[in-house]
Amino acid sequence: MAIQWFPGHMHLTRKAIGERIKDIDVVIELLDARLPASSANPLLAELTGHKPALKILNKQDVADPARTPAWLDWYNARPGTRAIALDASDAAPARRLIDACRQLAPSRRGLSKPMRVLICGIPNVGKSTLINTLSAKREAKTGDEAGITKQEQRIVLDDDFYLWDTPGMLWPRITVPESGYKLAASGAVGRNAYDEEEVALELLAYLKHHYAPLLDARYKLGLQADAIAALHDDELLERIARKRGAVMGGGRLNLQKAAEIVLTDLRSAALGRVTLETPQEFEGWLAAAAVQEKERAERKAEQQRRNERRARNAPPQ
Ligand code: G4P
């Protein structure tokens, strides 16, 4: 079953961004470098339209370094868009951020035409951490629960460079089922919206094909990569449960606990540096979702026609 996630209160964010956007020159969207497309919110593109966009692939320190460049190229190929990779270990991220924004809106310079930038990102993507570093003060509140509410704030990065934090909460939006699992695995979706065991199994189904050596190193599976890839997902989770002592009375495996271990290991990067999607994979998921949507619409239209025929042929009451 796909992850169902319909958070409320987005109308406030929508309204607030809509009001702010007319005075904004560049929109920064902070993304999770481990899921650079799934962590984007398509609503932002709807709200910000043609504004130049800077995509920051944040938490690059825990993403697969072999995959990040492909994602930067993917975003940089879009018109009016620049992409950079960043992480919290960068003590002075302002320079790169300012330079990228200046490239996107070169006419905004000087006190009469200051650069006005809005920074957005789904919860847990590292926005508060970055803003704290940028403002060099402990202003923004950080936390590991999706959705700590914050007030809008303005940070002066340079005499003629202002950064606004997004008012309200920009929740993730699940566009394809695969994104739902990846968002849940990364911790961006509220805990009551998904089943941990289901998400861990989906995660393992991906990791076993792309990061089997990391699974072997973390859980001491003692198997070659192809043997790990050949394991059924349930069997893989069971082996992890056994290796990590997730066992209940009577020797029954505690798969819930094993799932929590896998998710925690991913989030804390104890598993290693992984990226859960490539541009090609994401485009494939989008295309498949579009086909499904078209089929659904066709089925619905056919049903409608059938109902209308039936109503026409029904004897008068
Ligand atoms: P948010 O405002 O977008 O909701 O995110 P926030 O800054 O609260 O960060 C969410 C979590 O991500 C925090 O971890 C934070 O430390 C971590 N984080 C932020 N930037 C980076 C980064 O570049 N790399 C890595 N690896 N982690 C990052 P936490 O476990 O929730 O809290 P804590 O460990 O900071 O106490």
Coordinates of C-alpha atoms and ligand atoms in Angstrom, one line a residue:
M1 CA 0.0 0.0 0.0
A2 CA 1.4 3.4 -1.0
I3 CA 2.1 6.0 1.7
Q4 CA -1.0 8.2 2.3
W5 CA 0.0 11.7 3.4
F6 CA -2.4 14.6 3.3
P7 CA -1.1 17.2 5.7
G8 CA -3.3 20.2 6.5
H9 CA -2.5 23.9 6.9
M10 CA -0.8 24.1 3.5
H11 CA -3.3 26.8 2.5
L12 CA -1.6 29.2 4.9
T13 CA 1.8 28.5 3.4
R14 CA 0.4 28.9 0.0
K15 CA -1.2 32.2 0.8
A16 CA 2.0 33.5 2.6
I17 CA 4.3 32.5 -0.2
G18 CA 1.9 33.9 -2.7
E19 CA 2.0 37.3 -1.0
R20 CA 5.7 37.3 -0.5
I21 CA 6.7 36.1 -3.9
K22 CA 6.1 39.3 -5.8
D23 CA 9.0 41.0 -4.0
I24 CA 11.3 38.0 -4.4
D25 CA 14.2 37.8 -6.9
V26 CA 15.4 34.2 -6.4
V27 CA 13.7 31.2 -4.7
I28 CA 16.0 28.8 -2.9
E29 CA 14.6 25.3 -2.5
L30 CA 16.5 23.2 -0.1
L31 CA 16.4 19.5 -1.1
D32 CA 17.7 16.4 0.6
A33 CA 20.7 15.3 -1.5
R34 CA 19.7 11.6 -0.8
L35 CA 16.4 12.1 -2.5
P36 CA 16.9 15.2 -4.7
A37 CA 13.6 14.9 -6.7
S38 CA 11.3 13.3 -4.1
S39 CA 12.1 16.0 -1.6
A40 CA 11.1 18.8 -4.0
N41 CA 7.6 20.2 -3.6
P42 CA 5.9 20.7 -6.9
L43 CA 3.6 23.2 -5.3
L44 CA 6.6 25.6 -4.9
A45 CA 7.0 25.7 -8.7
E46 CA 3.3 26.5 -9.0
L47 CA 3.5 29.3 -6.5
T48 CA 6.8 30.8 -7.7
G49 CA 6.3 30.3 -11.4
H50 CA 9.0 31.9 -13.5
K51 CA 11.2 33.2 -10.7
P52 CA 14.9 32.1 -10.9
A53 CA 15.5 29.1 -8.7
L54 CA 18.4 27.9 -6.7
K55 CA 18.3 24.3 -5.7
I56 CA 20.5 23.4 -2.8
L57 CA 21.2 19.7 -2.5
N58 CA 21.7 19.7 1.3
K59 CA 23.1 17.0 3.5
Q60 CA 25.5 16.1 0.7
D61 CA 27.8 14.6 3.4
V62 CA 25.4 11.7 3.8
A63 CA 24.5 11.3 0.1
D64 CA 26.3 9.1 -2.4
P65 CA 29.1 11.3 -3.8
A66 CA 29.0 9.4 -7.1
R67 CA 25.3 10.4 -7.6
T68 CA 25.2 14.0 -6.5
P69 CA 26.9 15.4 -9.7
A70 CA 24.3 13.8 -11.9
W71 CA 21.6 15.5 -9.9
L72 CA 23.3 18.8 -10.1
D73 CA 23.5 18.5 -13.9
W74 CA 19.9 17.5 -14.0
Y75 CA 18.8 20.6 -12.1
N76 CA 21.3 22.9 -13.8
A77 CA 19.9 21.9 -17.2
R78 CA 16.6 23.5 -16.3
P79 CA 16.1 27.1 -17.5
G80 CA 16.5 29.8 -14.9
T81 CA 17.9 27.2 -12.4
R82 CA 21.2 26.7 -10.7
A83 CA 22.0 23.9 -8.3
I84 CA 24.7 23.5 -5.6
A85 CA 25.5 20.8 -3.1
L86 CA 26.0 21.8 0.6
D87 CA 26.1 20.3 4.0
A88 CA 26.2 21.5 7.6
S89 CA 30.0 21.1 7.9
D90 CA 30.4 24.0 5.6
A91 CA 31.1 26.8 8.1
A92 CA 30.6 29.6 5.6
P93 CA 27.9 28.6 3.1
A94 CA 26.9 32.2 2.5
R95 CA 29.5 32.9 -0.2
R96 CA 28.4 30.1 -2.5
L97 CA 24.8 30.8 -1.9
I98 CA 25.2 34.5 -2.6
D99 CA 27.3 33.9 -5.7
A100 CA 24.7 31.5 -7.1
C101 CA 21.9 33.9 -6.5
R102 CA 23.8 36.8 -8.1
Q103 CA 24.3 34.7 -11.2
L104 CA 20.5 34.0 -11.3
A105 CA 19.5 37.7 -10.9
P106 CA 22.6 39.8 -11.9
S107 CA 20.6 43.1 -12.0
R108 CA 19.8 43.0 -8.3
R109 CA 22.7 44.9 -6.8
G110 CA 23.3 47.9 -4.5
L111 CA 21.1 49.3 -1.7
S112 CA 18.5 50.6 -4.2
K113 CA 18.0 47.2 -5.7
P114 CA 18.9 44.7 -3.0
M115 CA 18.7 41.0 -3.7
R116 CA 15.6 39.5 -2.1
V117 CA 15.6 35.7 -1.7
L118 CA 13.1 33.3 -0.2
I119 CA 14.3 30.0 1.2
C120 CA 12.0 27.0 1.3
G121 CA 12.2 23.3 2.0
I122 CA 10.2 20.4 3.3
P123 CA 10.6 19.7 7.1
N124 CA 13.8 18.0 8.2
V125 CA 15.8 18.9 5.1
G126 CA 18.1 21.0 7.2
K127 CA 16.7 24.5 6.7
S128 CA 16.9 25.6 10.3
T129 CA 20.5 24.4 10.6
L130 CA 21.5 26.3 7.4
I131 CA 19.7 29.4 8.6
N132 CA 21.4 29.2 12.0
T133 CA 24.8 29.0 10.2
L134 CA 23.9 31.9 7.9
S135 CA 22.7 34.1 10.6
A136 CA 25.5 33.0 13.0
K137 CA 22.9 33.0 15.8
R138 CA 20.8 30.3 17.3
E139 CA 17.6 31.8 15.9
A140 CA 15.9 29.0 14.1
K141 CA 14.7 26.0 16.1
T142 CA 16.0 22.7 14.9
G143 CA 14.5 19.3 15.6
D144 CA 13.9 15.8 14.3
E145 CA 10.1 15.9 14.2
A146 CA 8.6 16.8 10.8
G147 CA 7.1 20.2 11.1
I148 CA 8.3 22.4 13.9
T149 CA 6.4 25.7 13.2
K150 CA 8.5 28.8 12.7
Q151 CA 7.7 32.4 12.2
E152 CA 8.9 34.2 9.1
Q153 CA 12.3 35.8 9.6
R154 CA 14.6 38.0 7.5
I155 CA 18.3 37.5 7.5
V156 CA 20.8 40.0 6.1
L157 CA 23.5 38.1 4.4
D158 CA 25.2 41.2 2.8
D159 CA 24.4 44.9 2.7
D160 CA 22.3 44.3 -0.3
F161 CA 21.2 40.7 0.2
Y162 CA 18.2 39.7 2.2
L163 CA 17.0 36.2 2.8
W164 CA 13.5 35.4 4.0
D165 CA 12.6 32.1 5.6
T166 CA 9.4 30.5 4.3
P167 CA 6.4 31.5 6.4
G168 CA 4.4 28.4 7.4
M169 CA 5.2 24.8 6.6
L170 CA 6.1 23.5 3.1
W171 CA 5.0 19.9 3.5
P172 CA 6.3 17.2 1.2
R173 CA 4.0 16.3 -1.6
I174 CA 3.9 12.7 -2.9
T175 CA 3.9 12.7 -6.6
V176 CA 4.7 9.0 -7.2
P177 CA 4.5 6.1 -4.8
E178 CA 8.3 5.6 -4.8
S179 CA 8.7 9.2 -3.5
G180 CA 6.4 8.4 -0.7
Y181 CA 8.5 5.6 0.6
K182 CA 11.7 7.6 0.2
L183 CA 10.3 10.6 2.0
A184 CA 9.1 8.3 4.8
A185 CA 12.5 6.5 5.0
S186 CA 14.3 9.9 5.2
G187 CA 12.1 11.1 8.1
A188 CA 10.3 13.9 6.1
V189 CA 6.8 12.4 6.6
G190 CA 5.1 12.3 10.0
R191 CA 5.5 9.0 11.8
N192 CA 1.8 8.2 12.0
A193 CA 1.5 8.4 8.2
Y194 CA 3.3 5.1 7.4
D195 CA 4.1 1.7 8.6
E196 CA 7.8 1.4 9.5
E197 CA 8.1 -2.3 8.5
E198 CA 6.6 -1.6 5.1
V199 CA 8.9 1.4 4.5
A200 CA 11.9 -0.5 5.7
L201 CA 11.1 -3.4 3.3
E202 CA 10.8 -0.9 0.4
L203 CA 14.0 0.7 1.4
L204 CA 15.8 -2.7 1.6
A205 CA 14.4 -3.6 -1.8
Y206 CA 16.2 -0.6 -3.2
L207 CA 19.4 -0.8 -1.1
K208 CA 20.0 -4.5 -1.9
H209 CA 20.4 -3.7 -5.6
H210 CA 22.4 -0.5 -5.3
Y211 CA 24.2 -0.6 -1.9
A212 CA 24.6 -4.3 -1.0
P213 CA 28.2 -3.8 0.3
L214 CA 27.0 -1.2 2.7
L215 CA 24.3 -3.6 4.0
D216 CA 26.8 -6.3 4.4
A217 CA 29.2 -4.0 6.2
R218 CA 26.6 -2.7 8.6
Y219 CA 24.7 -5.9 9.4
K220 CA 27.6 -8.4 9.0
L221 CA 25.5 -10.5 6.6
G222 CA 28.6 -12.4 5.4
L223 CA 27.2 -12.4 1.8
Q224 CA 28.4 -11.3 -1.6
A225 CA 26.5 -8.4 -3.2
D226 CA 24.7 -10.6 -5.7
A227 CA 23.6 -13.0 -2.9
I228 CA 22.2 -10.0 -1.0
A229 CA 20.4 -8.7 -4.1
A230 CA 18.9 -12.2 -4.6
L231 CA 17.4 -12.3 -1.1
H232 CA 13.7 -11.8 -0.7
D233 CA 13.1 -8.4 1.1
D234 CA 11.4 -10.2 4.0
E235 CA 14.3 -12.6 4.4
L236 CA 16.8 -9.7 4.3
L237 CA 14.9 -7.9 7.1
E238 CA 14.8 -11.2 9.1
R239 CA 18.5 -11.7 8.8
I240 CA 19.1 -8.1 10.0
A241 CA 16.7 -8.8 12.9
R242 CA 18.8 -11.9 13.9
K243 CA 22.1 -10.1 13.5
R244 CA 20.9 -7.1 15.6
G245 CA 19.3 -9.2 18.3
A246 CA 15.8 -8.1 17.5
V247 CA 14.3 -11.2 19.0
M248 CA 11.3 -11.6 21.3
G249 CA 10.4 -14.3 23.8
G250 CA 10.2 -17.7 22.3
G251 CA 12.8 -16.7 19.7
R252 CA 10.3 -14.9 17.5
L253 CA 11.8 -12.1 15.4
N254 CA 10.9 -8.6 16.2
L255 CA 10.6 -7.2 12.7
Q256 CA 9.2 -3.9 13.9
K257 CA 12.4 -3.3 15.9
A258 CA 14.5 -4.4 12.9
A259 CA 12.7 -2.0 10.7
E260 CA 13.3 0.8 13.1
I261 CA 17.0 -0.1 13.2
V262 CA 17.2 0.1 9.4
L263 CA 15.4 3.4 9.2
T264 CA 17.5 4.9 12.0
D265 CA 20.7 3.7 10.3
L266 CA 19.7 5.3 7.1
R267 CA 18.7 8.6 8.7
S268 CA 21.9 8.8 10.9
A269 CA 24.0 7.7 7.9
A270 CA 25.3 4.8 10.1
L271 CA 24.6 2.7 7.0
G272 CA 26.9 4.9 4.9
R273 CA 26.4 7.5 2.1
V274 CA 23.4 6.6 0.0
T275 CA 21.2 8.3 -2.5
L276 CA 17.8 6.7 -3.0
E277 CA 17.1 7.8 -6.6
T278 CA 18.8 8.7 -9.8
P279 CA 17.4 11.2 -12.4
Q280 CA 16.7 8.4 -14.8
E281 CA 14.8 6.4 -12.1
F282 CA 12.8 9.4 -11.1
E283 CA 11.9 10.2 -14.6
G284 CA 10.8 6.6 -15.1
W285 CA 8.6 6.7 -12.0
L286 CA 7.0 9.9 -13.2
A287 CA 6.3 8.5 -16.6
A288 CA 4.8 5.3 -15.1
A289 CA 2.6 7.4 -12.8
A290 CA 1.5 9.5 -15.8
V291 CA 0.5 6.4 -17.7
Q292 CA -1.4 5.1 -14.6
E293 CA -3.2 8.4 -14.2
K294 CA -4.2 8.4 -17.9
E295 CA -5.5 4.8 -17.6
R296 CA -7.4 5.8 -14.5
A297 CA -9.0 8.8 -16.3
E298 CA -9.9 6.6 -19.3
R299 CA -11.5 4.0 -17.0
K300 CA -13.5 6.7 -15.3
A301 CA -14.7 8.2 -18.6
E302 CA -15.7 4.7 -19.8
Q303 CA -17.7 4.1 -16.6
Q304 CA -19.4 7.5 -17.1
R305 CA -20.3 6.6 -20.6
R306 CA -21.7 3.3 -19.5
N307 CA -23.8 5.0 -16.8
E308 CA -25.2 7.5 -19.3
R309 CA -26.1 4.6 -21.7
R310 CA -27.8 2.7 -18.9
A311 CA -29.7 5.8 -17.9
R312 CA -30.9 6.4 -21.5
N313 CA -32.0 2.8 -21.9
A314 CA -33.8 2.6 -18.6
P315 CA -37.6 2.3 -18.9
P316 CA -39.3 5.5 -17.8
Q317 CA -40.4 5.4 -14.1
Ligands
G4P1 P1 14.4 21.7 9.1 O1 14.6 23.0 9.7 O2 14.5 21.7 7.6 O3 13.2 21.0 9.6 O4 15.7 20.7 9.5 P2 16.7 20.9 10.7 O5 17.6 22.0 10.4 O6 16.0 20.8 12.0 O7 17.6 19.6 10.5 C1 17.0 18.3 10.6 C2 18.1 17.3 10.9 O8 19.0 17.2 9.9 C3 18.9 17.7 12.2 O9 19.3 16.4 12.8 C4 20.1 18.3 11.6 O10 21.2 18.2 12.5 C5 20.3 17.5 10.4 N1 21.1 18.2 9.4 C6 20.9 19.4 8.9 N2 21.8 19.7 7.9 C7 22.6 18.6 7.7 C8 23.6 18.3 6.9 O11 24.1 19.0 6.0 N3 24.1 17.0 7.0 C9 23.6 16.1 7.9 N4 24.2 14.9 7.9 N5 22.6 16.4 8.7 C10 22.1 17.6 8.6 P3 18.6 15.9 14.1 O12 19.1 14.5 14.3 O13 17.1 16.1 13.9 O14 19.0 16.8 15.2 P4 20.5 17.1 15.8 O15 21.3 15.8 15.5 O16 21.0 18.3 15.1 O17 20.2 17.3 17.2

